[in-house]
CSV table of C-alpha atoms and ligand atoms in Angstrom, one decimal:
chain,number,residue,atom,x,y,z
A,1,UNK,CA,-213.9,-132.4,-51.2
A,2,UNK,CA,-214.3,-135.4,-53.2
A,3,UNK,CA,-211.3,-137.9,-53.9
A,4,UNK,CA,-208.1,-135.9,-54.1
A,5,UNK,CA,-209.8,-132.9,-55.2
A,6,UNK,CA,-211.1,-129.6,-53.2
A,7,UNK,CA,-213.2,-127.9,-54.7
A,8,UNK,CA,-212.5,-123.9,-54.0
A,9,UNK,CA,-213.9,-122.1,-57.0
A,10,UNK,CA,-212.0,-118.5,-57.6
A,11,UNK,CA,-209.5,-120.0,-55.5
A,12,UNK,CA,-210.5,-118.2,-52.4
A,13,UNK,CA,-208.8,-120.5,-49.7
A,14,UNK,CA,-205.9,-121.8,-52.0
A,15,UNK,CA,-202.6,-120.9,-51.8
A,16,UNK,CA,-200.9,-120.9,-55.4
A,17,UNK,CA,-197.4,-120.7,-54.3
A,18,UNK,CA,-195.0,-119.2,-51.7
A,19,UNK,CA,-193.8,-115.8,-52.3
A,20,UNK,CA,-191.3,-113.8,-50.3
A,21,UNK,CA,-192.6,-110.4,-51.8
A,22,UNK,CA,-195.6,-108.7,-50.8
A,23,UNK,CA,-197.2,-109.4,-47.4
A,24,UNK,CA,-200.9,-108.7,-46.8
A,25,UNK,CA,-203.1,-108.7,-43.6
A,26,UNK,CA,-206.6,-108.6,-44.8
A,27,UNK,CA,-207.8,-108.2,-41.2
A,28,UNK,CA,-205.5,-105.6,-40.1
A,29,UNK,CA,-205.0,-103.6,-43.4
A,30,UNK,CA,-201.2,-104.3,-43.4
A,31,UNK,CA,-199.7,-104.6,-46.9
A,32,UNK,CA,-195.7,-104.8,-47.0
A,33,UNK,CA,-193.5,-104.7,-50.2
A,34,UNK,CA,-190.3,-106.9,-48.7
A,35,UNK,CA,-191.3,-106.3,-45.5
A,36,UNK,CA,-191.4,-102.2,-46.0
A,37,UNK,CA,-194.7,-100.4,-44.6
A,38,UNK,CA,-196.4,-99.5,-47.7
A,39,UNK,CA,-197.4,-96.1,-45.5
A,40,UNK,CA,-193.7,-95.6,-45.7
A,41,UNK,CA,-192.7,-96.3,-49.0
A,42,UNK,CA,-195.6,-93.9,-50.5
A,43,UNK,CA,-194.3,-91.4,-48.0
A,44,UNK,CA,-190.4,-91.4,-48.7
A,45,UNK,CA,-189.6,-93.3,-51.5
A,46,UNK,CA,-190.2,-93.5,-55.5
A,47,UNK,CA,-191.6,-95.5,-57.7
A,48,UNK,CA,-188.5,-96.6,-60.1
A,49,UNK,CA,-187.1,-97.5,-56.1
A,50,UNK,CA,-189.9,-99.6,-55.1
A,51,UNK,CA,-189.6,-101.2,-58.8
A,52,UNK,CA,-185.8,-102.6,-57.9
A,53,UNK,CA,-187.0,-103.6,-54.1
A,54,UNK,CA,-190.1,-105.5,-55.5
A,55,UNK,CA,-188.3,-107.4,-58.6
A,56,UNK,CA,-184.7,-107.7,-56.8
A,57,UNK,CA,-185.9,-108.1,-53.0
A,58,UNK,CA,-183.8,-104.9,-51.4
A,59,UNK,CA,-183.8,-101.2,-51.5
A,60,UNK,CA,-181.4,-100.0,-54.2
A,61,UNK,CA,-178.1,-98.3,-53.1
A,62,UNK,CA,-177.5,-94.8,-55.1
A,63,UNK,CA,-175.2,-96.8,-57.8
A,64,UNK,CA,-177.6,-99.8,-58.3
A,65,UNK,CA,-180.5,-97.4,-59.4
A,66,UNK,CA,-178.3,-95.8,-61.1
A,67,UNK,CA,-177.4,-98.4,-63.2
A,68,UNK,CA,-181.3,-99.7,-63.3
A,69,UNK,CA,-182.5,-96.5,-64.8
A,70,UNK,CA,-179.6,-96.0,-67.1
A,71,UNK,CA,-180.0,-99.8,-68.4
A,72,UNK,CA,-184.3,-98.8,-68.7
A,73,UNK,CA,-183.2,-96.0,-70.8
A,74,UNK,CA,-181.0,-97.6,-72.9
A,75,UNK,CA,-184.3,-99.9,-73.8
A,76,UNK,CA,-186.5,-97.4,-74.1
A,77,UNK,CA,-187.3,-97.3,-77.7
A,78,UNK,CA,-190.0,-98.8,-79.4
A,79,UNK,CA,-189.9,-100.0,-82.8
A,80,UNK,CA,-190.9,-97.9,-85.4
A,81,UNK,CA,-193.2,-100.3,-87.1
A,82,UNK,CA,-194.7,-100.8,-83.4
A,83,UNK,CA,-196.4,-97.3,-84.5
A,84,UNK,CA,-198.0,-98.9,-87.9
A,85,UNK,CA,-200.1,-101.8,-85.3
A,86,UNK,CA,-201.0,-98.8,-83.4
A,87,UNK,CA,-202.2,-96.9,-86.2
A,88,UNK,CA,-204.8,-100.1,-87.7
A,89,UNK,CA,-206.7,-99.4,-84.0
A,90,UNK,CA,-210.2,-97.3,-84.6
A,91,UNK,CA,-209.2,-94.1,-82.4
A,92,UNK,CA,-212.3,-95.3,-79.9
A,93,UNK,CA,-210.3,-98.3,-79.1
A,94,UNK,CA,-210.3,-99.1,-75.3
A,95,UNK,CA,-206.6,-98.4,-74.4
A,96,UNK,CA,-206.5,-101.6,-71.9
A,97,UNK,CA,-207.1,-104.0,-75.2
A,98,UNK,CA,-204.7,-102.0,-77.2
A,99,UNK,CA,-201.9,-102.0,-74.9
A,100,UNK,CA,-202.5,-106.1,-74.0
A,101,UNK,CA,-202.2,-105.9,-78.2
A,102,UNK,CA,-198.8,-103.6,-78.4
A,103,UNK,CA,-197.2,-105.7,-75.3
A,104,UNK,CA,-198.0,-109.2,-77.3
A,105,UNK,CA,-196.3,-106.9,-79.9
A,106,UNK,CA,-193.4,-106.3,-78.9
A,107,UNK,CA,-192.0,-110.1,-78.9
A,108,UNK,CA,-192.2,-110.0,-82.6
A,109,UNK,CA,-189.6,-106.8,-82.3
A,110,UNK,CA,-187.9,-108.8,-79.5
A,111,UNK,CA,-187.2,-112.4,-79.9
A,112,UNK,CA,-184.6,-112.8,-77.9
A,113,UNK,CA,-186.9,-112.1,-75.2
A,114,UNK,CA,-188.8,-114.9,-75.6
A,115,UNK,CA,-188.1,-117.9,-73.6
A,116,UNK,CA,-185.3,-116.8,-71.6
A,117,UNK,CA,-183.9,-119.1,-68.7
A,118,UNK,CA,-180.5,-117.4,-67.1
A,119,UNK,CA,-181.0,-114.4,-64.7
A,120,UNK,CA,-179.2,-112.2,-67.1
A,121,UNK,CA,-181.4,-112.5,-69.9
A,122,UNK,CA,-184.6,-112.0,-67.8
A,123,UNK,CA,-182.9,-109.4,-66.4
A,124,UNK,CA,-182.7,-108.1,-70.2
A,125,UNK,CA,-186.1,-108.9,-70.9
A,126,UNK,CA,-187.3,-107.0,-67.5
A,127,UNK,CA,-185.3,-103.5,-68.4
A,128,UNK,CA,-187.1,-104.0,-72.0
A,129,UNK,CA,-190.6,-103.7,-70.8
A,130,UNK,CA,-190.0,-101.4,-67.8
A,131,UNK,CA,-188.5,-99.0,-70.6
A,132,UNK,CA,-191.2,-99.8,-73.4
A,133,UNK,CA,-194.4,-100.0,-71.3
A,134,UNK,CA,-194.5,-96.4,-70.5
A,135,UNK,CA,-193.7,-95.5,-73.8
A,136,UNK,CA,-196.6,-97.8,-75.4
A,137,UNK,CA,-198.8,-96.3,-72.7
A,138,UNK,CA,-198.3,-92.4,-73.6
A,139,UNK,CA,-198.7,-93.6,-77.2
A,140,UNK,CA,-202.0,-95.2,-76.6
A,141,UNK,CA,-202.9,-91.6,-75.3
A,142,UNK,CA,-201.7,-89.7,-78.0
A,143,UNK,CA,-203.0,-91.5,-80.2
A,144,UNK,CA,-206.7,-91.3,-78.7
A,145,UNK,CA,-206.0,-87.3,-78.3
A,146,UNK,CA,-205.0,-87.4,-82.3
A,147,UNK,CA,-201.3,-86.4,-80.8
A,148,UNK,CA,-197.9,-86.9,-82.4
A,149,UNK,CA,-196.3,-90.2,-80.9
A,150,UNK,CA,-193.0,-89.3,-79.5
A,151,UNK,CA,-190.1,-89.7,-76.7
A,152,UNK,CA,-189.4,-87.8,-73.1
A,153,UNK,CA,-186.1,-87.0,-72.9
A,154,UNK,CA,-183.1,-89.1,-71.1
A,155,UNK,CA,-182.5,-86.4,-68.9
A,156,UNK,CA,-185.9,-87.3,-66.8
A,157,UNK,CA,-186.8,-89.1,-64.2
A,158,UNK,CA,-189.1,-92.6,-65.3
A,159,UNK,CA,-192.3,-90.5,-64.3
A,160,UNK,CA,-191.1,-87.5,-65.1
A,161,UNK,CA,-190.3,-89.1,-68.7
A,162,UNK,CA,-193.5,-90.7,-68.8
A,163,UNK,CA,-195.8,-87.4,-68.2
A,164,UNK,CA,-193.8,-86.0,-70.6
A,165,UNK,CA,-194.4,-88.1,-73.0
A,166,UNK,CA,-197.8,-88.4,-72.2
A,167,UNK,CA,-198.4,-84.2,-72.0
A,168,UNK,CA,-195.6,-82.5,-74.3
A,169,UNK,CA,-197.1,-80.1,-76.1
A,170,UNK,CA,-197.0,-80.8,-80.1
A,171,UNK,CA,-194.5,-77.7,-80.0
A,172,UNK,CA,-192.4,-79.9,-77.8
A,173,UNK,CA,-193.2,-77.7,-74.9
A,174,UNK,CA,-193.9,-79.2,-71.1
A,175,UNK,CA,-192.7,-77.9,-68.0
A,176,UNK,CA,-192.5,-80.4,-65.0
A,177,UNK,CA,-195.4,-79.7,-62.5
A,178,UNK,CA,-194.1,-81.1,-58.9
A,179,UNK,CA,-197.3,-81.6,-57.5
A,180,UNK,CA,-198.5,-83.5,-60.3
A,181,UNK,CA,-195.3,-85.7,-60.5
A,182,UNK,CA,-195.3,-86.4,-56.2
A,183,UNK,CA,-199.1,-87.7,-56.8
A,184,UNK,CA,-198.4,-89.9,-59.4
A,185,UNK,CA,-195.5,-91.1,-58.3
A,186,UNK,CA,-197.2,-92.1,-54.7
A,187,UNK,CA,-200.2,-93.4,-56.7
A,188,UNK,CA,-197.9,-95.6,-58.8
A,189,UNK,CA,-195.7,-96.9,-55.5
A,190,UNK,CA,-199.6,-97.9,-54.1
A,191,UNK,CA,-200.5,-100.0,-57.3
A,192,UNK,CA,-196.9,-101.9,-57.3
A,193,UNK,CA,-198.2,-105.3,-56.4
A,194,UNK,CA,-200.9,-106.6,-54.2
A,195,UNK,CA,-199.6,-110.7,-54.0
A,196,UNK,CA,-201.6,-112.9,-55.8
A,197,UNK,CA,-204.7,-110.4,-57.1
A,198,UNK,CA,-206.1,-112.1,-60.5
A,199,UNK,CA,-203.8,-109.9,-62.8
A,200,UNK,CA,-200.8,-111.1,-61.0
A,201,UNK,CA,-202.1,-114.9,-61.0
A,202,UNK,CA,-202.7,-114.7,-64.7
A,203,UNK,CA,-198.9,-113.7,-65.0
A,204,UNK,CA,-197.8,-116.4,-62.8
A,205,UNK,CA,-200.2,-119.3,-64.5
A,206,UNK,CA,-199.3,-118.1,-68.6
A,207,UNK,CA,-195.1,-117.9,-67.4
A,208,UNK,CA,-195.2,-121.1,-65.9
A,209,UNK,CA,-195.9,-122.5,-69.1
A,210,UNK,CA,-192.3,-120.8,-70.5
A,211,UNK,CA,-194.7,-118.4,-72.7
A,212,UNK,CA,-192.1,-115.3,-71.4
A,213,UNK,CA,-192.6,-112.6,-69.7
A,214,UNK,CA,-193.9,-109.9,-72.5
A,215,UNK,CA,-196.7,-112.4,-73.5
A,216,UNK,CA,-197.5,-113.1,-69.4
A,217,UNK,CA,-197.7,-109.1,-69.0
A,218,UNK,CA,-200.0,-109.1,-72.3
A,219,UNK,CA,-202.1,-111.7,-70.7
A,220,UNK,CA,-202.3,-110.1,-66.9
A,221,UNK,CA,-203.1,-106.5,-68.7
A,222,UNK,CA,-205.9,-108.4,-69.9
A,223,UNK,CA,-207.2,-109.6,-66.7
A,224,UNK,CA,-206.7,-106.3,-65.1
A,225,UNK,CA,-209.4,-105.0,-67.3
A,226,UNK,CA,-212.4,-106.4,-65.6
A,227,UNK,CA,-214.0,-104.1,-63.7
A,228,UNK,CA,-214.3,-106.5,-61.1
A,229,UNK,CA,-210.3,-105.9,-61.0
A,230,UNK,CA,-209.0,-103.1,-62.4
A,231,UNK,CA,-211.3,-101.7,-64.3
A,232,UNK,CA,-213.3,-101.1,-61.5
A,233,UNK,CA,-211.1,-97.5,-61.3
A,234,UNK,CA,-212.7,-96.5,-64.4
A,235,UNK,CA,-216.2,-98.1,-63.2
A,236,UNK,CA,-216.0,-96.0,-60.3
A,237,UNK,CA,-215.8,-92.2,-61.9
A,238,UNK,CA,-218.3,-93.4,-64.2
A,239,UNK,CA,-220.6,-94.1,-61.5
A,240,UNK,CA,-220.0,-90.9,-59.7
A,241,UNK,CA,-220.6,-89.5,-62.5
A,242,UNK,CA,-224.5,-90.7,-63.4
A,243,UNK,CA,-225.0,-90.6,-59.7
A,244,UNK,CA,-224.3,-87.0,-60.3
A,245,UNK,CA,-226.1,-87.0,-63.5
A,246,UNK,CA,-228.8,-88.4,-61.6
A,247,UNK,CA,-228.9,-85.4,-59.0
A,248,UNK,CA,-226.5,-87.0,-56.7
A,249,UNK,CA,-229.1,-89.3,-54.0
A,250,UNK,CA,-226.8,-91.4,-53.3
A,251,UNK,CA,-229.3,-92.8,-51.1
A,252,UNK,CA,-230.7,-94.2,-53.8
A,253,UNK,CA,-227.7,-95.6,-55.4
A,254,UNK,CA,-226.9,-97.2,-52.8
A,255,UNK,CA,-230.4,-99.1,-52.3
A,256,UNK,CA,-229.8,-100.5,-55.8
A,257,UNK,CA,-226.0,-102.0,-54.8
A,258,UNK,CA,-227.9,-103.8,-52.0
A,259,UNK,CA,-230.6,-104.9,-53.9
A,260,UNK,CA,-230.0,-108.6,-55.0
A,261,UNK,CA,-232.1,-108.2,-58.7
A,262,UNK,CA,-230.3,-105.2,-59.7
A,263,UNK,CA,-227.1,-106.0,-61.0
A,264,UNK,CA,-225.5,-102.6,-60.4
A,265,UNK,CA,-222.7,-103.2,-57.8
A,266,UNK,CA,-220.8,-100.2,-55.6
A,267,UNK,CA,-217.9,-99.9,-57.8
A,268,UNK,CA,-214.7,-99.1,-55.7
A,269,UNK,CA,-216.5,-101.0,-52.6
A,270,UNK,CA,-215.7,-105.1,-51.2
A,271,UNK,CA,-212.2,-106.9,-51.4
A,272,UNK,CA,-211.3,-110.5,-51.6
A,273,UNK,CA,-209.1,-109.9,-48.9
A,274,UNK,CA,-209.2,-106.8,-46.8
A,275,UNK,CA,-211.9,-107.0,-44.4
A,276,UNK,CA,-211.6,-104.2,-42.3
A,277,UNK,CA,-210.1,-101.3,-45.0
A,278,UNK,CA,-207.9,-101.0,-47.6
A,279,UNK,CA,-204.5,-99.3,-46.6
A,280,UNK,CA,-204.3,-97.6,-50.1
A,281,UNK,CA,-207.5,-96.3,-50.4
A,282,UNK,CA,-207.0,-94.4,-46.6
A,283,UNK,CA,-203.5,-92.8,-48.8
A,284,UNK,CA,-205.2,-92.4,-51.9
A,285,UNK,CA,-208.3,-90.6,-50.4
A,286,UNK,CA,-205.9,-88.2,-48.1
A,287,UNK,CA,-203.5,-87.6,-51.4
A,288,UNK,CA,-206.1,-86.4,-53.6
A,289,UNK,CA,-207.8,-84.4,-51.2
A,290,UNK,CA,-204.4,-82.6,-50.8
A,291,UNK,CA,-203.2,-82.7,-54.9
A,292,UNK,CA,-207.3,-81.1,-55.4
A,293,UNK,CA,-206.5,-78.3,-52.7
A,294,UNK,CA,-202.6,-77.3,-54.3
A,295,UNK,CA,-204.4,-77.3,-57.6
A,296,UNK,CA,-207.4,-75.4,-56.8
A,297,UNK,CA,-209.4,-78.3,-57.9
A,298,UNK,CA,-213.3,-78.1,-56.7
A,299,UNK,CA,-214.2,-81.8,-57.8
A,300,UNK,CA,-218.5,-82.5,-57.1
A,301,UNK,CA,-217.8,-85.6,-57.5
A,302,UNK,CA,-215.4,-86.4,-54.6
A,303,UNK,CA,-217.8,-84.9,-52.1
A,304,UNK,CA,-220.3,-87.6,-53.8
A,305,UNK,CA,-217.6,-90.4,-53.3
A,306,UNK,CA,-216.8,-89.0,-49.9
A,307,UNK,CA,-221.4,-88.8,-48.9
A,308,UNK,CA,-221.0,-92.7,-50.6
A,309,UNK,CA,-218.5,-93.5,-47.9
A,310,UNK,CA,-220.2,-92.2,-44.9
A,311,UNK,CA,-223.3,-93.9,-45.9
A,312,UNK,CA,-221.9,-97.3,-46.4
A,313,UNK,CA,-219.8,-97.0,-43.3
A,314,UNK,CA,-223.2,-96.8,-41.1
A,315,UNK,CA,-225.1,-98.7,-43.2
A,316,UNK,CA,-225.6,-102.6,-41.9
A,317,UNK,CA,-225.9,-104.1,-45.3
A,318,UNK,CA,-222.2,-102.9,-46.1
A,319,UNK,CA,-221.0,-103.4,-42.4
A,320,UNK,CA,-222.1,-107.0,-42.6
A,321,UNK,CA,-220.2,-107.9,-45.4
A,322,UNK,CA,-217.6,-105.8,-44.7
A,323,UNK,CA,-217.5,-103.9,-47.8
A,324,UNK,CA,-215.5,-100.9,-47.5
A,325,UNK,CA,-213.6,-98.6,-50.3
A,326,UNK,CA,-210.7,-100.2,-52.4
A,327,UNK,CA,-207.8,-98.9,-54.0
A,328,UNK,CA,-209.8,-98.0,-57.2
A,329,UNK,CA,-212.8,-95.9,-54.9
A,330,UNK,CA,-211.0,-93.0,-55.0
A,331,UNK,CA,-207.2,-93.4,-57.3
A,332,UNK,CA,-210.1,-92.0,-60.3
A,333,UNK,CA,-210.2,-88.6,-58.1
A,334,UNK,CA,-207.0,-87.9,-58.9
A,335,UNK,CA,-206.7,-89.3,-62.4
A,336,UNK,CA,-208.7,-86.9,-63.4
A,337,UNK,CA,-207.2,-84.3,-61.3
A,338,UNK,CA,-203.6,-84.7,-63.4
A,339,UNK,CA,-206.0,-84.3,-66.7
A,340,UNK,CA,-206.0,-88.4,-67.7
A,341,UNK,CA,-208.9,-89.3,-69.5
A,342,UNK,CA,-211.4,-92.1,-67.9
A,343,UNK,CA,-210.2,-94.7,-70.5
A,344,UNK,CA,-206.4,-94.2,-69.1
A,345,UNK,CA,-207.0,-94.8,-65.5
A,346,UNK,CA,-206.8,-98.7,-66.1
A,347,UNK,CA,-203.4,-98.4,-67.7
A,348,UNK,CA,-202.4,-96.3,-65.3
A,349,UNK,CA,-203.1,-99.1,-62.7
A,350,UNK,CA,-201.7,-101.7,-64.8
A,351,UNK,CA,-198.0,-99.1,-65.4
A,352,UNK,CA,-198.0,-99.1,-61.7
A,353,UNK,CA,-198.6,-102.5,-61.5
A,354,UNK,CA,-195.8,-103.4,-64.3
A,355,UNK,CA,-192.9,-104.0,-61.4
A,356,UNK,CA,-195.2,-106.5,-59.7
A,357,UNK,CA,-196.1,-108.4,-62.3
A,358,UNK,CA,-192.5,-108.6,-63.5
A,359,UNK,CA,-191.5,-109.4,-59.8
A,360,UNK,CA,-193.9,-112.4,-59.4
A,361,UNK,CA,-192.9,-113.6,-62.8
A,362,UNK,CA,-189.0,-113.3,-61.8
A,363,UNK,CA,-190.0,-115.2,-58.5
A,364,UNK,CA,-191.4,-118.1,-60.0
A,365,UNK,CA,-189.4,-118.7,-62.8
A,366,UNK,CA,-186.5,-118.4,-60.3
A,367,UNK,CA,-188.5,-121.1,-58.4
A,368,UNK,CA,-188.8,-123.1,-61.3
A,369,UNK,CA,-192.3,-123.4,-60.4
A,370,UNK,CA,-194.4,-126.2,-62.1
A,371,UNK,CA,-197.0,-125.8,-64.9
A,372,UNK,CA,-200.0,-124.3,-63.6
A,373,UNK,CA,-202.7,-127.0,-64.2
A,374,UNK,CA,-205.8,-126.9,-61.7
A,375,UNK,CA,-207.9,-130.0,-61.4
A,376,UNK,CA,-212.2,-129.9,-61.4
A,377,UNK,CA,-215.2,-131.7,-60.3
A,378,UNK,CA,-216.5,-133.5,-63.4
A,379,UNK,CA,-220.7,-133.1,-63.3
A,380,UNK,CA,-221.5,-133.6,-66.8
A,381,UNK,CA,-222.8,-136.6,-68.3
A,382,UNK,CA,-221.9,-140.3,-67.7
A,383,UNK,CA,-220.4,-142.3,-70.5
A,384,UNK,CA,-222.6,-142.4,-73.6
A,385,UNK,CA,-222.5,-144.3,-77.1
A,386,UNK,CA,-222.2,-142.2,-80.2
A,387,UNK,CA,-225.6,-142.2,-82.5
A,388,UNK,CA,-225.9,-142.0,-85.8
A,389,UNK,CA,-227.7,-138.4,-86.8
A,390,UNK,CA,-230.3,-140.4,-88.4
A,391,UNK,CA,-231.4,-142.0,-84.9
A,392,UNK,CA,-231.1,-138.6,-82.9
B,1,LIG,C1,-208.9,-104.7,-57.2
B,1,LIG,O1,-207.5,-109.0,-55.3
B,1,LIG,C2,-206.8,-107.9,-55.2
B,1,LIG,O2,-205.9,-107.7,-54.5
B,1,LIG,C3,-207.3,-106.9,-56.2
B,1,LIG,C4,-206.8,-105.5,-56.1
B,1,LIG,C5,-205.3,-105.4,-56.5
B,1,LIG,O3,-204.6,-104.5,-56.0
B,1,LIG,O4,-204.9,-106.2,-57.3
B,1,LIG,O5,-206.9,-105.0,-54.8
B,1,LIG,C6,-207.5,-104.5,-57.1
B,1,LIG,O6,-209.4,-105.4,-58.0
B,1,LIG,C7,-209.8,-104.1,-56.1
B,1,LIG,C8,-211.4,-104.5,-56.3
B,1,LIG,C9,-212.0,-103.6,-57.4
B,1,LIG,N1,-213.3,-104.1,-57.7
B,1,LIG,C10,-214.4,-103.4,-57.4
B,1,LIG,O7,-214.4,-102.4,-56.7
B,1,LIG,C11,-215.7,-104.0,-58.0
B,1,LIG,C12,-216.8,-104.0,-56.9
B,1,LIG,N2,-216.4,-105.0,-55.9
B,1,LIG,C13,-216.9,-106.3,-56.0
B,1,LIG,O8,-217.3,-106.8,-57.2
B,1,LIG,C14,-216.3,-107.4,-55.0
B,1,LIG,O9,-216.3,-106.8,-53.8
B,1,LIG,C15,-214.9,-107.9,-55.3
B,1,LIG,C16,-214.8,-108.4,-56.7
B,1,LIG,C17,-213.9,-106.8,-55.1
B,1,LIG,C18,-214.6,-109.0,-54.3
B,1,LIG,O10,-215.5,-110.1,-54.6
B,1,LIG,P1,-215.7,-111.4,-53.7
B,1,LIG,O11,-214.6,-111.4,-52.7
B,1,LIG,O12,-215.9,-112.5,-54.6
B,1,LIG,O13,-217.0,-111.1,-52.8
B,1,LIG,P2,-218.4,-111.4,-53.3
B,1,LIG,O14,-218.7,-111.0,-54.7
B,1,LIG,O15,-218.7,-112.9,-53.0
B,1,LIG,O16,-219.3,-110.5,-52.3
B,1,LIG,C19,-219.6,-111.0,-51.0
B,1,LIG,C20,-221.0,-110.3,-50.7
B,1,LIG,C21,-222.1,-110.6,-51.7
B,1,LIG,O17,-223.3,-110.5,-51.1
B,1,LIG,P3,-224.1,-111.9,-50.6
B,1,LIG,O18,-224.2,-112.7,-51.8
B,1,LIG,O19,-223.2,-112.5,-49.5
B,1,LIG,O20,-225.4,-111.4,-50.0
B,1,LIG,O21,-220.9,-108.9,-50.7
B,1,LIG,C22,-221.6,-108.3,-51.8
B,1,LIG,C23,-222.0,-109.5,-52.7
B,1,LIG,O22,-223.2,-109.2,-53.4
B,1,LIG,N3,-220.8,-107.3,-52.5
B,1,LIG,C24,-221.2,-106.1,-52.9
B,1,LIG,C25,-220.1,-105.5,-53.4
B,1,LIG,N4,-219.0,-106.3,-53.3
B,1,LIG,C26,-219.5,-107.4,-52.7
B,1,LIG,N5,-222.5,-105.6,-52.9
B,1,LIG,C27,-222.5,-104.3,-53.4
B,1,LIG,N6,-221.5,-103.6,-53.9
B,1,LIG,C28,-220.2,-104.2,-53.9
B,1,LIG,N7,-219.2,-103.5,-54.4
């Protein structure tokens, strides 16, 4: 601390603001969505559910989500011309920097949405986005897979809609798989919000300036790229995969993540604040070893994630540090499972993480929380006289 100014680089012991949303307990694994057990909420409710209960602050009677869904529908479509920015991406685009484009995007289709102020009108700019995203997310897909761009149907459910849209056969045929629908639904409800992660600061810090909430979304999809964040779900496969590649000694892997001059990391392993476990990743792990056995699934490289576990469970360099799996170890297990490319499982974590974000936003703006602007340490050079470049 010097003067009036602590020094706590990546904020580690700062609190940015009070929230009334998401409770966790880093010690104790706890993580609460308004106060509801997230063990319980994967369990027995859905995702569009837990969307109301995180943005509005209480469980939605039949009639209120209802009318949540029906007003998400109504603002489902996506400009045509939205299709034409899509198209001037190279196919091998990386989805996560194309959907941060198409979200930036969409305030040129949606002005009003800009700067709102009244409840009601960021209640209108909240049912855009929750009816747009998925849309812009199955597009990003279909367009990767060379696949014609195109709608669900009004008559589904938001997940429903959005597999549909994301696996409809060019003929127009898809047939609602239960299994598939229950995982993603209970992986979605797990990815809602996690209180103030980066993503979800970067939201908070670009909408306190007024920017709006479509351009704060853009700017926390772009944050939840890092594989330090969420990119780390994609990370994580992909190191399964050349540990696999590699004839699977994990031993060895794991001698390289502890080894301070090799910059490979355990991808999937360590949180900022869960010290003990991760409550998602105990779900996660237990859902896709259930979704792999209804599907008949034999996946190599979820026994390697599982030997990877054990091994930095018992092993003293982990324990120390207490480094245990995250919610991206094993989500990737059953990304793969429901047929989603690698590339998708970010946006995947960033539609599930849509209603937080949005929440957070709501919650400060409500707040009227001030402009985010940190302070530093200044450590570069004392005052100094300008030279002429002919005396440098
Ligand atoms: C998410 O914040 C959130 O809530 C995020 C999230 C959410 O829902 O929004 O939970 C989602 O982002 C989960 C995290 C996904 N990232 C990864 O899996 C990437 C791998 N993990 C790490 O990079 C790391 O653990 C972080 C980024 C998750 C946490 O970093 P911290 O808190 O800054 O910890 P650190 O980097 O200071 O590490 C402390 C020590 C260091 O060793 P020493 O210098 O003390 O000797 O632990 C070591 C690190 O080298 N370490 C690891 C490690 N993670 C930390 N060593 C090997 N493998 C790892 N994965």
């Amino acid at each position: 601390t010097k003067g009036v100014v602590t020094l706590d680089p990546g904020y580690k012991n700062t609190g940015a603001c009070e929230s009334a949303i998401t409770f966790l307990d880093g010690e104790k694994g706890v993580l609460r969505y308004r106060g509801y057990a997230i063990e319980e909420l994967a369990e027995k409710a859905h995702f569009l559910e837990v969307c109301y209960l995180l943005i509005f602050g209480e469980l939605p009677t039949e009639q209120q989500l209802s009318k949540f869904h029906t007003d998400i529908k109504a603002q489902s479509h996506v400009d045509e011309d939205v299709k034409r920015i899509l198209d001037g991406f190279p196919k091998a685009a990386h989805p996560m920097g194309v959907l941060s484009s198409l979200t930036s995007a969409l305030v040129a289709f949606n002005p009003s949405s800009v700067n709102v102020d009244s409840e009601e009108d960021m209640y209108k700019a909240i049912v855009k986005i929750l009816g747009k995203f998925p849309v812009l997310t199955a597009w990003t897909y279909r367009k990767r897979m060379g696949l014609p761009l195109d709608y669900g149907g009004d008559s589904l459910g938001y997940v429903d809609n959005f597999l549909k849209m994301m696996f409809k056969k060019p003929s127009g045929e898809y047939t609602t798989n239960e299994t598939v629908l229950e995982a993603l639904d209970k992986l979605l409800i797990l990815h809602a919000d996690h209180e103030q992660n980066c993503s979800t600061s970067t939201v908070r810090i670009v909408g306190s300036s007024h920017a709006g909430l479509f351009v704060s979304i853009s700017a926390g999809i772009a944050a939840l790229w890092g594989p330090l964040h969420g990119g780390a779900n994609q990370a994580v496969i992909e190191m399964l995969e050349a540990i696999k590649e590699d004839g699977g000694d994990t031993k060895k892997f794991m001698a390289k993540a502890k080894d301070k001059d090799d910059p490979f990391r355990l991808m999937g392993f360590g949180h900022r604040v869960y010290k003990n476990f991760d409550p998602r990743a105990k779900i996660i792990k237990k859902a896709a070893d259930d979704l792999l056995d209804n599907l008949g699934i034999d996946d190599d490289v979820l026994d390697i994630a599982k030997a990877l576990e054990k091994e930095a469970l018992e092993d003293p360099y982990f324990v120390e540090r207490k480094l245990y799996p995250n919610v991206d170890f094993y989500s990737g297990i059953i990304y793969r499972a429901l047929g989603i490319p690698v590339e998708m499982f970010t946006p995947m974590f960033a539609l599930g993480r849509l209603p937080g974000w949005i929440a957070q936003w709501r919650e400060m703006r409500l707040n009227k929380e001030p402009i985010g602007r940190p302070r530093q340490i200044y450590i570069g050079e004392t005052h100094r006289e300008f030279l002429p470049v002919e005396k440098r």
